[in-house]
Short mmCIF file of C-alpha atoms in Angstrom, two decimals:
data_model
loop_
_atom_site.label_atom_id
_atom_site.label_comp_id
_atom_site.label_asym_id
_atom_site.label_seq_id
_atom_site.Cartn_x
_atom_site.Cartn_y
_atom_site.Cartn_z
CA UNK Z 1382 102.69 212.33 58.05
CA UNK Z 1383 99.68 209.22 59.31
CA UNK Z 1384 99.85 205.39 59.48
CA UNK Z 1385 96.64 204.67 58.46
CA UNK Z 1386 96.67 206.42 55.13
CA UNK Z 1387 99.83 203.31 53.58
CA UNK Z 1388 99.34 199.24 54.27
CA UNK Z 1389 102.91 199.65 55.23
CA UNK Z 1390 105.17 202.42 56.85
CA UNK Z 1391 108.11 202.56 54.92
CA UNK Z 1392 108.42 199.51 52.77
CA UNK Z 1393 112.34 199.12 52.10
CA UNK Z 1394 112.53 200.27 48.20
CA UNK Z 1395 116.17 198.59 47.53
CA UNK Z 1396 117.38 201.00 44.78
CA UNK Z 1397 114.62 202.88 43.54
CA UNK Z 1398 114.58 206.67 44.56
CA UNK Z 1399 112.43 208.51 42.73
CA UNK Z 1400 112.90 212.25 42.91
CA UNK Z 1401 108.45 212.86 42.12
CA UNK Z 1402 105.63 210.83 42.30
CA UNK Z 1403 104.00 208.37 44.79
CA UNK Z 1404 104.29 204.47 44.92
CA UNK Z 1405 100.39 204.03 44.53
CA UNK Z 1406 100.53 200.84 45.42
CA UNK Z 1407 101.33 201.59 49.37
CA UNK Z 1408 98.62 203.93 49.64
CA UNK Z 1409 95.42 202.49 51.03
CA UNK Z 1410 92.66 205.09 51.26
CA UNK Z 1411 93.14 208.30 53.07
CA UNK Z 1412 92.11 208.47 56.57
CA UNK Z 1413 90.66 211.20 57.15
CA UNK Z 1414 87.70 211.54 54.25
CA UNK Z 1415 88.52 207.09 53.51
CA UNK Z 1416 88.75 207.77 49.53
CA UNK Z 1417 90.85 206.17 47.83
CA UNK Z 1418 91.56 208.75 45.21
CA UNK Z 1419 94.75 210.58 43.55
CA UNK Z 1420 97.56 211.77 45.54
CA UNK Z 1421 98.87 215.34 45.46
CA UNK Z 1422 102.16 215.75 45.45
CA UNK Z 1423 102.17 219.68 47.14
CA UNK Z 1424 105.10 222.18 48.85
CA UNK Z 1425 107.42 221.19 47.09
CA UNK Z 1426 111.38 221.90 48.02
CA UNK Z 1427 114.62 221.34 46.44
CA UNK Z 1428 117.58 223.01 47.45
CA UNK Z 1429 121.12 222.80 46.84
CA UNK Z 1430 123.34 222.49 49.73
CA UNK Z 1431 127.15 222.14 50.03
CA UNK Z 1432 126.95 219.79 45.74
CA UNK Z 1433 124.00 218.08 46.93
CA UNK Z 1434 119.77 218.50 46.47
CA UNK Z 1435 117.55 218.17 48.85
CA UNK Z 1436 113.94 217.35 46.99
CA UNK Z 1437 111.06 217.54 49.76
CA UNK Z 1438 107.43 217.75 49.71
CA UNK Z 1439 104.28 216.49 50.94
CA UNK Z 1440 101.90 213.48 49.75
CA UNK Z 1441 98.40 214.45 50.03
CA UNK Z 1442 94.74 213.77 50.15
CA UNK Z 1443 92.78 215.57 46.02
CA UNK Z 1444 89.60 215.61 48.08
CA UNK Z 1445 90.29 216.93 51.59
CA UNK Z 1446 94.22 217.39 51.32
CA UNK Z 1447 94.88 215.43 54.34
CA UNK Z 1448 99.09 214.76 54.19
CA UNK Z 1449 99.48 211.28 53.58
CA UNK Z 1450 103.53 211.53 54.13
CA UNK Z 1451 106.15 213.46 53.77
CA UNK Z 1452 108.87 212.90 50.93
CA UNK Z 1453 112.72 213.76 50.80
CA UNK Z 1454 115.46 212.38 48.38
CA UNK Z 1455 118.37 213.36 47.97
CA UNK Z 1456 121.50 213.13 45.47
CA UNK Z 1457 125.15 213.76 45.87
CA UNK Z 1458 128.44 213.49 44.04
CA UNK Z 1459 131.03 211.38 46.37
CA UNK Z 1460 134.17 210.64 45.71
CA UNK Z 1461 133.60 208.73 41.66
CA UNK Z 1462 129.44 207.74 42.69
CA UNK Z 1463 126.47 209.59 41.99
CA UNK Z 1464 124.99 208.68 46.16
CA UNK Z 1465 120.76 208.46 45.94
CA UNK Z 1466 118.04 208.62 48.84
CA UNK Z 1467 115.23 208.52 49.70
CA UNK Z 1468 112.49 208.83 52.67
CA UNK Z 1469 109.17 208.65 53.14
CA UNK Z 1470 105.99 206.59 55.47
CA UNK Z 1471 104.39 206.08 51.49
CA UNK Z 1472 106.60 205.94 49.12
CA UNK Z 1473 109.62 203.92 51.01
CA UNK Z 1474 112.87 203.71 52.13
CA UNK Z 1475 115.95 203.24 49.71
CA UNK Z 1476 120.13 203.96 49.19
CA UNK Z 1477 121.91 203.49 45.39
CA UNK Z 1478 125.12 204.33 45.09
CA UNK Z 1479 126.13 204.71 40.82
CA UNK Z 1480 129.67 204.79 39.35
CA UNK Z 1481 130.14 208.29 37.08
CA UNK Z 1482 132.39 205.98 35.68
CA UNK Z 1483 131.17 203.91 31.98
CA UNK Z 1484 133.41 200.84 33.97
CA UNK Z 1485 132.33 200.56 38.13
CA UNK Z 1486 135.60 199.79 39.60
CA UNK Z 1487 133.55 197.65 42.55
CA UNK Z 1488 132.30 195.56 39.38
CA UNK Z 1489 135.47 194.28 38.29
CA UNK Z 1490 136.30 190.81 39.00
CA UNK Z 1491 139.56 189.79 40.39
CA UNK Z 1492 141.57 187.75 37.46
CA UNK Z 1493 144.24 187.02 39.80
#
């Protein structure tokens, strides 16, 4: 992973968890060849372990194939919630939790 290729290492992305793609606003240029072009997704791997889906891949320079960052995305269902996480030097870090129920119990307002 290369901190010279990004504006900010592991920016906080709130609840935006990317399973695929690249956060190009954080990409400065390749530290190896000094070109700013599209970012390739290489070495993509998807595993399912104990009900947890884990997607990993590398962001690489299209011109010289320098590895910019390693991306990890996870998805799981815990109790009644879908849990998402993302960790990547280029794309950032994020977590999200979404209820599988029509009405999220955490969003219910107490009437009394």
